[in-house]
CSV table of C-alpha atoms and ligand atoms in Angstrom, one decimal:
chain,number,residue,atom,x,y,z
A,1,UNK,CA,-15.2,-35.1,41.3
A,2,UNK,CA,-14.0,-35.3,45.3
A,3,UNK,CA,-17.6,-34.6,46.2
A,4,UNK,CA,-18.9,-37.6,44.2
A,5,UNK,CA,-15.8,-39.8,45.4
A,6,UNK,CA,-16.8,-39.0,49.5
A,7,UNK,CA,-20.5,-39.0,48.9
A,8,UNK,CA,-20.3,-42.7,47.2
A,9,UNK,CA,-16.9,-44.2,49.9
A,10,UNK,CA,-15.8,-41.7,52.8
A,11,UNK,CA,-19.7,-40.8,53.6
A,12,UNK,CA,-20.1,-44.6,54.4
A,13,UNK,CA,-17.0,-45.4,55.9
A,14,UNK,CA,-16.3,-44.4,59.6
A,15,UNK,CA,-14.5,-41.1,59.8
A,16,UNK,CA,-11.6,-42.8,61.4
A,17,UNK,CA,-10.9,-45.4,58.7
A,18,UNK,CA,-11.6,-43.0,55.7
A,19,UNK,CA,-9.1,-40.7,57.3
A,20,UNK,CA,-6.5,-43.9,57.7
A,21,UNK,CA,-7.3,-45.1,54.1
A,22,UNK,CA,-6.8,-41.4,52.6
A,23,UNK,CA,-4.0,-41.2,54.4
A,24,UNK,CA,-2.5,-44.2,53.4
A,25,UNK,CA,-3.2,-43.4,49.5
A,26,UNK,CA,-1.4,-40.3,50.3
A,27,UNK,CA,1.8,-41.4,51.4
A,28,UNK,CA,1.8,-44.3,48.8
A,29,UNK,CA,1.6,-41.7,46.4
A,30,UNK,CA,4.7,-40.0,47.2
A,31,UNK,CA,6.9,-42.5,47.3
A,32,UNK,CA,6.5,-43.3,43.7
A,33,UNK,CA,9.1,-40.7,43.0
A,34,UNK,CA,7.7,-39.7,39.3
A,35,UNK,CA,4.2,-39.5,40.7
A,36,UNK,CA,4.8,-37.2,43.8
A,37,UNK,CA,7.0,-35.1,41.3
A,38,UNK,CA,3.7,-35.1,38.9
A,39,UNK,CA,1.1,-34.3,42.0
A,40,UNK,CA,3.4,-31.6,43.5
A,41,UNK,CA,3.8,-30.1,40.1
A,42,UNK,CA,0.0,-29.6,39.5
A,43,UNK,CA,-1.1,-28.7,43.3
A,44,UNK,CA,2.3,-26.8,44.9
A,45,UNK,CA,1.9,-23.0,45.2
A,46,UNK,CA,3.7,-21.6,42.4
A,47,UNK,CA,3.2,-18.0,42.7
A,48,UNK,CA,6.0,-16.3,44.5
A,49,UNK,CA,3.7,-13.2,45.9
A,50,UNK,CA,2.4,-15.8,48.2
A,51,UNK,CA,5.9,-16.1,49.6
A,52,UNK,CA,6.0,-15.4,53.6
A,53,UNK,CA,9.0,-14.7,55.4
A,54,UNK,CA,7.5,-15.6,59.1
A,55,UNK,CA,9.2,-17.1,62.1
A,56,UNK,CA,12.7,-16.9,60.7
A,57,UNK,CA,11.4,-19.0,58.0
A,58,UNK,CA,11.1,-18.6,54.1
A,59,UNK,CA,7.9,-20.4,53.3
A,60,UNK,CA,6.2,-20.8,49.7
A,61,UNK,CA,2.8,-19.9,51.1
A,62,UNK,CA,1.0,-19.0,54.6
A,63,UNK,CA,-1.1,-21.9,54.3
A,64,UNK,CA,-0.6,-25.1,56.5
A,65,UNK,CA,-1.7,-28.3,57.8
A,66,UNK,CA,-2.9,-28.2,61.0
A,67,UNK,CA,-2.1,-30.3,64.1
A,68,UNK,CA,-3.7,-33.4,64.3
A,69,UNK,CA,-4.1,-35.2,60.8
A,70,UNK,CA,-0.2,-36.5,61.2
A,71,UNK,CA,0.0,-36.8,64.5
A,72,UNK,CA,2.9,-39.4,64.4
A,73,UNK,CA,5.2,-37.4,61.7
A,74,UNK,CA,4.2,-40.4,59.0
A,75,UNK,CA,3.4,-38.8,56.0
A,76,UNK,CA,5.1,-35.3,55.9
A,77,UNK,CA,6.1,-35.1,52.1
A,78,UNK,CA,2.8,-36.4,51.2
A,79,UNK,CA,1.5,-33.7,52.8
A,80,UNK,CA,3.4,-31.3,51.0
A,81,UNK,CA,3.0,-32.9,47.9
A,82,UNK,CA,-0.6,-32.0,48.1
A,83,UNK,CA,0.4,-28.2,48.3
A,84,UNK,CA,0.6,-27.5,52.5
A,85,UNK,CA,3.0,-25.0,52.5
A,86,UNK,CA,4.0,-26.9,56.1
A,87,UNK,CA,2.7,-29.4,58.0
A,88,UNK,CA,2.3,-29.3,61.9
A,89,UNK,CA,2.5,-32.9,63.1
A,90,UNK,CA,1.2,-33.4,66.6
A,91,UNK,CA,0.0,-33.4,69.1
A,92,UNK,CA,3.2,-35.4,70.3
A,93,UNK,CA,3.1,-36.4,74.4
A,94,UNK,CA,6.0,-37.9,76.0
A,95,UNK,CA,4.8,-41.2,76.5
A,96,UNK,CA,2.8,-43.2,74.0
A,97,UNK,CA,-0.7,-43.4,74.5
A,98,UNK,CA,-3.8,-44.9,72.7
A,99,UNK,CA,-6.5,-42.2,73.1
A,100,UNK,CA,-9.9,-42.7,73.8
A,101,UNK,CA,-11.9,-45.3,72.8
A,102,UNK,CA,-13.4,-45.7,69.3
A,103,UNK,CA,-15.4,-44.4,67.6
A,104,UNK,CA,-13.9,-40.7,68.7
A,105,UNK,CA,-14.4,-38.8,65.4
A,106,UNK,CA,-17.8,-37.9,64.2
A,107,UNK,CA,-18.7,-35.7,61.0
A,108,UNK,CA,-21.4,-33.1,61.2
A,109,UNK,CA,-21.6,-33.0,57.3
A,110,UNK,CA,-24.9,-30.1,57.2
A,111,UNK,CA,-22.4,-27.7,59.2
A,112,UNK,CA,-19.2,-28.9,57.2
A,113,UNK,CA,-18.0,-29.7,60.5
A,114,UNK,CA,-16.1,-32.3,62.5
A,115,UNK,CA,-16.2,-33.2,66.2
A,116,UNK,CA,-13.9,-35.4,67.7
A,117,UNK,CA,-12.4,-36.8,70.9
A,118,UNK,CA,-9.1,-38.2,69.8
A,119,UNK,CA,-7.4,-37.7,73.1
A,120,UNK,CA,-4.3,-37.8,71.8
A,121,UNK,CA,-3.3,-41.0,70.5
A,122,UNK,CA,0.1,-41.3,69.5
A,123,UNK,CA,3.3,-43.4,69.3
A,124,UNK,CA,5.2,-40.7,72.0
A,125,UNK,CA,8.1,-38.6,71.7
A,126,UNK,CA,11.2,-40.6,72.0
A,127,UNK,CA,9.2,-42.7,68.3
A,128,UNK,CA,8.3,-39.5,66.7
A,129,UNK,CA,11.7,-38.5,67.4
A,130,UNK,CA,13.7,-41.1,65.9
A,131,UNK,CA,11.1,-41.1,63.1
A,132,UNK,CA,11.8,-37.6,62.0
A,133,UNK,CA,15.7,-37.3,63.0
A,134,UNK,CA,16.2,-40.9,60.1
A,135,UNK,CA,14.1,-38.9,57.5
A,136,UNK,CA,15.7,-37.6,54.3
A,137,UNK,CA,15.9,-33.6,54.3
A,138,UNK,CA,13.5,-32.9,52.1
A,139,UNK,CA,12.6,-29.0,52.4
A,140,UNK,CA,9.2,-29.6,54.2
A,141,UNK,CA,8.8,-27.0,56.6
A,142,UNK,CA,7.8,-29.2,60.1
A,143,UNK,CA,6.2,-27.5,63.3
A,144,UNK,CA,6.1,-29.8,66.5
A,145,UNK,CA,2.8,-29.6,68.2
A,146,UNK,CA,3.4,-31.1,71.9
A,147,UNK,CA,0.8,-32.3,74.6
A,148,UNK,CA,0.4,-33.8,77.9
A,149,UNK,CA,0.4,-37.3,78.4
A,150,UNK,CA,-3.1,-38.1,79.9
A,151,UNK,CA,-1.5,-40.3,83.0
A,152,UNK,CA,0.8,-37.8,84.2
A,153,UNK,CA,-1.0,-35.3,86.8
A,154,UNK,CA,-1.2,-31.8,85.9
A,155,UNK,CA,0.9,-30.8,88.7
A,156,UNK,CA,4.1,-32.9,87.0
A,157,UNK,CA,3.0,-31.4,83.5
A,158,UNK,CA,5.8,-29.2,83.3
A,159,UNK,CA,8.1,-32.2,83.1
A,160,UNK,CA,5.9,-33.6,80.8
A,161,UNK,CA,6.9,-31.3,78.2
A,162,UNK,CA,10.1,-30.5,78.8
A,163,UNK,CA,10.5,-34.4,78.5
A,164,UNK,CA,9.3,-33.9,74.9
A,165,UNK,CA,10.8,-30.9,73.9
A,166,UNK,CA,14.5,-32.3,75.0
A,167,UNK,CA,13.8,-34.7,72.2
A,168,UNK,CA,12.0,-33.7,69.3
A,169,UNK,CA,13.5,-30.1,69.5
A,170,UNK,CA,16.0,-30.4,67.2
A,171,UNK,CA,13.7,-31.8,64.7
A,172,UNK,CA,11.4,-29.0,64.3
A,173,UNK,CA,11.1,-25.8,62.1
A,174,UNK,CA,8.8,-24.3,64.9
A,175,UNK,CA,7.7,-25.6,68.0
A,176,UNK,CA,4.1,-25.3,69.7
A,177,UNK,CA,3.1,-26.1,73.3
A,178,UNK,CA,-0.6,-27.6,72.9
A,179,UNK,CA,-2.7,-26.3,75.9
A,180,UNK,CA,-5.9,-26.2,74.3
A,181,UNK,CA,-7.2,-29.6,73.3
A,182,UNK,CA,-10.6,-30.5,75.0
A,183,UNK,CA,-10.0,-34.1,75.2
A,184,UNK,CA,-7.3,-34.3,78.1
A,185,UNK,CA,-8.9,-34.1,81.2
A,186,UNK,CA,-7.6,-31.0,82.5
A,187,UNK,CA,-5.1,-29.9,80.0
A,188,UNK,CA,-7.1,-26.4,79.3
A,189,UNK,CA,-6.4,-25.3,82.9
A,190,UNK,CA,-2.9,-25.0,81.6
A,191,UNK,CA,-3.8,-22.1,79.9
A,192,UNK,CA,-4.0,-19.7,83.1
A,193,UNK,CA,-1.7,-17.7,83.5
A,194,UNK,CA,0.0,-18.7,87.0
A,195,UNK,CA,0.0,-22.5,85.0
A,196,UNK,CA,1.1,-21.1,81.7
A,197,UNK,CA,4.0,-19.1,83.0
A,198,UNK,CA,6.6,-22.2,84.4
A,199,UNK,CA,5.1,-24.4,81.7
A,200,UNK,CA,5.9,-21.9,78.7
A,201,UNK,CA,9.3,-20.2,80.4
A,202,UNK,CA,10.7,-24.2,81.1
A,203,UNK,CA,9.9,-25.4,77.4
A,204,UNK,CA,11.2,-22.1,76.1
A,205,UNK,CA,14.2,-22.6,78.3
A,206,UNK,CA,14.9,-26.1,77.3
A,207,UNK,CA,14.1,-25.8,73.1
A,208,UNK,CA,16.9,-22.5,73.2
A,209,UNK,CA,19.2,-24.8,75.5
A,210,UNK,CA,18.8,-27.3,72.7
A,211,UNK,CA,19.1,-25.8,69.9
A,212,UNK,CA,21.3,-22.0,70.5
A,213,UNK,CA,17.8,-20.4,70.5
A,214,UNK,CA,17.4,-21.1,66.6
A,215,UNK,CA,13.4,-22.6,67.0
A,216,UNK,CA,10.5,-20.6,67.2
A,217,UNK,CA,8.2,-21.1,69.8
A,218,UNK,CA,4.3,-20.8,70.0
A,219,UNK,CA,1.6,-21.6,72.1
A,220,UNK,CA,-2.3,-22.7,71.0
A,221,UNK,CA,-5.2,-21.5,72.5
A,222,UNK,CA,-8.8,-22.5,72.7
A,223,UNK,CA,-11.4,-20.0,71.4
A,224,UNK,CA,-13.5,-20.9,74.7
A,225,UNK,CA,-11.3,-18.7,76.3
A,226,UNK,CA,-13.0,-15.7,77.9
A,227,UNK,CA,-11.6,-12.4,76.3
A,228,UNK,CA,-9.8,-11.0,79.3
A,229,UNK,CA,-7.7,-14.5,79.5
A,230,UNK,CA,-7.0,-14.4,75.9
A,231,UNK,CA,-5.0,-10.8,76.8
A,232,UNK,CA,-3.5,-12.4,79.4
A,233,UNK,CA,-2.1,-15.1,77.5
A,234,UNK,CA,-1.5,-12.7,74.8
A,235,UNK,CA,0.8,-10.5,77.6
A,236,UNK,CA,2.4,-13.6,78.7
A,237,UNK,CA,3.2,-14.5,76.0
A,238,UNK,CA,5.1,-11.3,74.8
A,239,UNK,CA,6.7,-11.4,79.1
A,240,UNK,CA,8.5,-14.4,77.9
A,241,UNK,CA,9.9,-13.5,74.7
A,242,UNK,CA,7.8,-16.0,72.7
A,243,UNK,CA,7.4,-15.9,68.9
A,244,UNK,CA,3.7,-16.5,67.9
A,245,UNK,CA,0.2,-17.4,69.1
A,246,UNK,CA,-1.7,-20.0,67.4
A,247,UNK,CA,-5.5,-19.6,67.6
A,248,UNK,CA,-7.3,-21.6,67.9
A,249,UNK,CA,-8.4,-25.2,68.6
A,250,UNK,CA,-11.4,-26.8,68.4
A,251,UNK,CA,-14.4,-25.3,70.7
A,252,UNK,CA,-16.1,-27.3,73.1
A,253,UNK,CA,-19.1,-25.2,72.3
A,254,UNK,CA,-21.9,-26.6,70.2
A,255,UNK,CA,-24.3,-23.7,69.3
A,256,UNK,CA,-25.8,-22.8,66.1
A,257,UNK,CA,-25.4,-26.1,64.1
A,258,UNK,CA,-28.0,-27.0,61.3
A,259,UNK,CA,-27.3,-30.7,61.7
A,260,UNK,CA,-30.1,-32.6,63.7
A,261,UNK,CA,-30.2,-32.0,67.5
A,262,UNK,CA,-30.1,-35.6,68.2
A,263,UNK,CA,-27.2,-36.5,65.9
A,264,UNK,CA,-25.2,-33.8,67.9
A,265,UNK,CA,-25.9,-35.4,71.0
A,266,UNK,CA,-25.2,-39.0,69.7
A,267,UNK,CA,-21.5,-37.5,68.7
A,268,UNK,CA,-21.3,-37.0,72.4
A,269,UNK,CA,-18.5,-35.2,74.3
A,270,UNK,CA,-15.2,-33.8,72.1
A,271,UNK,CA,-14.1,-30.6,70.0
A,272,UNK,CA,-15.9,-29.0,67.3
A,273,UNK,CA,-14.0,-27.9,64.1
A,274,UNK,CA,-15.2,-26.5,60.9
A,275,UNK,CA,-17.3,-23.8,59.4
A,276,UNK,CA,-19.1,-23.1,63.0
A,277,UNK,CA,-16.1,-22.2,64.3
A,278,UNK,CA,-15.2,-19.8,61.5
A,279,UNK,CA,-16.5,-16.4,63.4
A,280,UNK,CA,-15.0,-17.3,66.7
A,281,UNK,CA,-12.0,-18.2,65.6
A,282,UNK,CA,-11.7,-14.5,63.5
A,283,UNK,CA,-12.8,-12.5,66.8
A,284,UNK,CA,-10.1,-14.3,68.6
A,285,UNK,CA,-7.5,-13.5,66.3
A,286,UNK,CA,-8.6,-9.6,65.8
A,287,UNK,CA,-8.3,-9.3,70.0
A,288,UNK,CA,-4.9,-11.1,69.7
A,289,UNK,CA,-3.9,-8.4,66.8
A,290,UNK,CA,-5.5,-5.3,68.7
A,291,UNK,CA,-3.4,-6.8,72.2
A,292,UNK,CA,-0.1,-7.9,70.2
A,293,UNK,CA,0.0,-5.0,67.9
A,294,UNK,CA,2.7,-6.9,64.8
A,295,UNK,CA,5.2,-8.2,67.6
A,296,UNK,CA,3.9,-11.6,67.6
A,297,UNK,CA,3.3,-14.0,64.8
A,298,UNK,CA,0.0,-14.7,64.8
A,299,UNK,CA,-1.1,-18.1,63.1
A,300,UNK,CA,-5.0,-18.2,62.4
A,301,UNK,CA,-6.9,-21.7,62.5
A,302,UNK,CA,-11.0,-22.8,62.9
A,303,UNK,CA,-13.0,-22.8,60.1
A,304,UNK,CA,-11.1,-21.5,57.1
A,305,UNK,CA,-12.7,-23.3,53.9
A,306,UNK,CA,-12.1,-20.8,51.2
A,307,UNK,CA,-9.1,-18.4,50.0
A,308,UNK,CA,-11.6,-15.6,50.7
A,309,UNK,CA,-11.6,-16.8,54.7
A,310,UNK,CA,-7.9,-17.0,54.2
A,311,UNK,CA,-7.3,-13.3,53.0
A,312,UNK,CA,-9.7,-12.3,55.6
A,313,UNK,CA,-7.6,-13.6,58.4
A,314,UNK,CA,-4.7,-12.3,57.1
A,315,UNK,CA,-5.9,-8.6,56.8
A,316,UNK,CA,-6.9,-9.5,60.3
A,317,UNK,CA,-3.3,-9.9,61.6
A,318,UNK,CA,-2.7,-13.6,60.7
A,319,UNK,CA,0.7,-14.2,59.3
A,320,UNK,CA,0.1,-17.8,58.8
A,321,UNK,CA,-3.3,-19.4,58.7
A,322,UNK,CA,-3.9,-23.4,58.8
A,323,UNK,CA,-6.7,-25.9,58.0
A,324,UNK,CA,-7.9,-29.5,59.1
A,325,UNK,CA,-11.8,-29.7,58.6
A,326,UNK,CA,-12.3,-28.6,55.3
A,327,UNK,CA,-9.5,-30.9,53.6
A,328,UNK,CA,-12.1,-33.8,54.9
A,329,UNK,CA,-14.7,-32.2,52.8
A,330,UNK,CA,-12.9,-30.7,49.9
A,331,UNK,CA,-10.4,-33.2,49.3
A,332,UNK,CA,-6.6,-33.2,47.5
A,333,UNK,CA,-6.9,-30.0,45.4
A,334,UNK,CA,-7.9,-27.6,48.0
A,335,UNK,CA,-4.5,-26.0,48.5
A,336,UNK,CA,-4.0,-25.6,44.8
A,337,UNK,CA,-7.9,-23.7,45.2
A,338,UNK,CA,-6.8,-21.9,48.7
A,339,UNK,CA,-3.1,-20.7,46.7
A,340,UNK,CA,-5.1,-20.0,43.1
A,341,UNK,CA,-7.7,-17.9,44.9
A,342,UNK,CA,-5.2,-16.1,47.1
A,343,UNK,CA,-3.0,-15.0,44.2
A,344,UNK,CA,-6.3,-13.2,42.8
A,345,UNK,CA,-7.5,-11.5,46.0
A,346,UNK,CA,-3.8,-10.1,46.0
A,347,UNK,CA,-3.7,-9.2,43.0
A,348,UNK,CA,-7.3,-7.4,43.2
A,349,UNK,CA,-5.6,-5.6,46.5
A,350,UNK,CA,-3.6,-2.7,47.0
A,351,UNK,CA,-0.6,-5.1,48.5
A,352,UNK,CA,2.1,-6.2,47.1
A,353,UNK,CA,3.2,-9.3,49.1
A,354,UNK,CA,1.0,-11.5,50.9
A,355,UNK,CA,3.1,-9.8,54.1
A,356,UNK,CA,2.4,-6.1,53.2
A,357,UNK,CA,-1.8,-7.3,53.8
A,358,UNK,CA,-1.0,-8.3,57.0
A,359,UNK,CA,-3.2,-6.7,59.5
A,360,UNK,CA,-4.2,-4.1,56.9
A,361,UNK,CA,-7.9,-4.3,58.1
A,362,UNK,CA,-7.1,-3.2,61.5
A,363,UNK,CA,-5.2,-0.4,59.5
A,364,UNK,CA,-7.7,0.6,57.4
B,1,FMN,C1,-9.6,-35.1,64.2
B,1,FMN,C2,-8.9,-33.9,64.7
B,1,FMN,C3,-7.8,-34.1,65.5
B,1,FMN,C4,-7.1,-33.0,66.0
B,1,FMN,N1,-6.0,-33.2,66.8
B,1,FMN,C5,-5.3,-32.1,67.2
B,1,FMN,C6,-4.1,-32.3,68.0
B,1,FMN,O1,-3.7,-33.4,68.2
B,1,FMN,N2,-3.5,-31.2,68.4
B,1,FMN,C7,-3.9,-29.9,68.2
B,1,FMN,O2,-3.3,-29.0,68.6
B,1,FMN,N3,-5.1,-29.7,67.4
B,1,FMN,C8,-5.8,-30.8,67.0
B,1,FMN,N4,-6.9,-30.6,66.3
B,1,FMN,C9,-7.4,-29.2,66.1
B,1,FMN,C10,-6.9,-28.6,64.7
B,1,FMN,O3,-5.5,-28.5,64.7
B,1,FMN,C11,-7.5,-27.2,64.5
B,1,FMN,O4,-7.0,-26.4,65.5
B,1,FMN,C12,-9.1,-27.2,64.6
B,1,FMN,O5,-9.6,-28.4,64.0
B,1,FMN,C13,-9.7,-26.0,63.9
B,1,FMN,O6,-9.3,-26.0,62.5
B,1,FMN,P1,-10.4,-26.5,61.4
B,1,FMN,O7,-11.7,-25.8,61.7
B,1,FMN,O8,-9.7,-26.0,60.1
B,1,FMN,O9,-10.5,-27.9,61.5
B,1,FMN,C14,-7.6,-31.7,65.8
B,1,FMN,C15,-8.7,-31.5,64.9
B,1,FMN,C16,-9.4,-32.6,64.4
B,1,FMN,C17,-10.6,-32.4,63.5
């Protein structure tokens, strides 16, 4: 039924405007009080195996939104009316900022695939802020994806983010500190070490100042990263006492797509997401297992479609896993499909929580 629906509108619409319009139908949906109570009844995860204690959170299910489909904290409960079992909004930067020129989002619909160069546009910190501190408690679990702001030079990045994290601290569940987009000129040099170290320890420094050390904080990676830096991140990341890893973000890599050489190259410069980003994104999370060995959370994004990619990244090491491409392509009921399938690969397994298969391939 979704396939027929985005063959026959989204297909012909730009990817940009079918994402506002979904979007929009989304949040109108939940705020008709009966109806989100109806939609969240048919598509919320109901079976309590999937339950995942994780970052010193209780959540109904390991499977999240990913960072960039809210990136202005508008539609949260919509969100988690269609089944997310949290929503990362983000990326967040501290001052407002249009992004790049249109058109910036391109589908690569042969490869199930996206590529965009948002640059993130969004309203800013001090916005988002006030937008989630004036919303109703509503049990939504909320991670804070934060970025650079594309005017401020990477040498005053650090104050960048601490800028951001003194104010949406308090108004996150878990926090992330976005150094991987491809879209920010410069923004992935963050991720070296001797960068990473006074950009990580200040933010970390500043979100436990802010809130008695009660927020979780993680840091997302590209999976262009060459093995040896994703250790080091890995080792930096357990020097300063962070919580998690999330991995990864969109690749700036374009190799072995089916879709048409020449429509690849008329997408132009950006971030590839989707299916071809599926294997990468599963060898960087085993070398973040095999480095980390359980004393991080690990959070596993790129290219899951399917409960079957879920469960692998989860016997893989992922505690929490996350999606963005595929919900383009499969549309409102994928959770319920990603939670329904899920229940019956556990089931099938020798675990009896979700949290027991944790990293049980590297076991095995
Ligand atoms: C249109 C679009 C915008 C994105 N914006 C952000 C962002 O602002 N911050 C971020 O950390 N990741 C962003 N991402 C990356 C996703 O969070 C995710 O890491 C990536 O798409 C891989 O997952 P997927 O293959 O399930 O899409 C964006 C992805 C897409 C497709």
């Amino acid at each position: 039924m979704y396939k027929l629906f985005f063959n026959l509108v989204f297909k012909r619409l730009d990817p940009e405007k079918a994402h506002h319009m979904a979007f929009f139908w989304i949040r109108l949906a939940s705020s008709i009080p009966g109806l989100r109570t109806l939609v969240a009844s048919v598509l919320a995860p109901r079976d309590p195996k999937l339950r995942v204690k994780a970052l010193g959170l209780d959540l109904p299910g390991p499977f999240g939104l990913a960072a960039g489909f809210d990136k202005n904290a508008v539609g949260i409960d919509g969100l988690t009316m269609l089944g997310f079992d949290y929503v990362e909004i983000g990326t967040v930067t501290a001052q407002a900022q249009p992004g790049n020129p249109t058109p910036r989002l391109f589908r690569l619909i042969e490869d199930r695939a996206l590529v965009n160069r948002m640059g993130f546009n969004n309203e800013g910190s001090a916005a988002v802020a006030a937008r989630l501190a004036a919303r109703p408690k509503s049990g939504a679990v909320v991670g804070v994806n934060i970025g650079k702001t594309k005017v401020v030079p990477e040498a005053e990045a650090v104050g960048d983010y601490v800028t951001s994290t003194e104010r949406l601290a308090r108004h996150a569940d878990y926090f992330v500190v976005n150094v991987s987009s491809p879209n920010t000129p410069g923004l992935r040099n963050l991720q070296a070490v001797d960068q990473l170290r006074p950009l990580l320890s200040a933010v970390r420094e500043t979100l436990d100042a802010q809130t008695n050390g009660h927020v979780p904080l993680l840091v997302k990676i590209a999976p262009d990263l060459a093995d040896a830096d994703i250790d080091a991140v890995a080792d930096l990341a357990l020097e300063l006492g962070l919580d998690g890893i999330i991995a990864t973000n969109t690749t700036i890599g374009r190799e072995g797509l089916r879709t048409d050489a020449a429509k690849v190259e008329a997408a132009g410069a950006g971030g590839l997401s989707g299916a071809p980003l599926k294997a990468r994104s599963l060898e960087v999370l085993q070398r973040l297992h095999a480095r980390t060995e359980g004393r991080l959370t690990l959070v596993s994004v790129g290219g899951i479609e399917t409960a079957a990619d879920a469960w692998q990244r989860i016997l893989a090491g992922a505690t929490l896993v996350q999606g963005y491409s595929a919900f383009i392509y499969e549309g409102p009921f994928w959770c319920r499909r990603i939670h329904k399938g899920l229940s019956a690969l556990l089931a099938a397994s020798p675990h009896a929580t979700l949290g027991d298969a944790v990293g049980a391939a590297a076991r095995s």
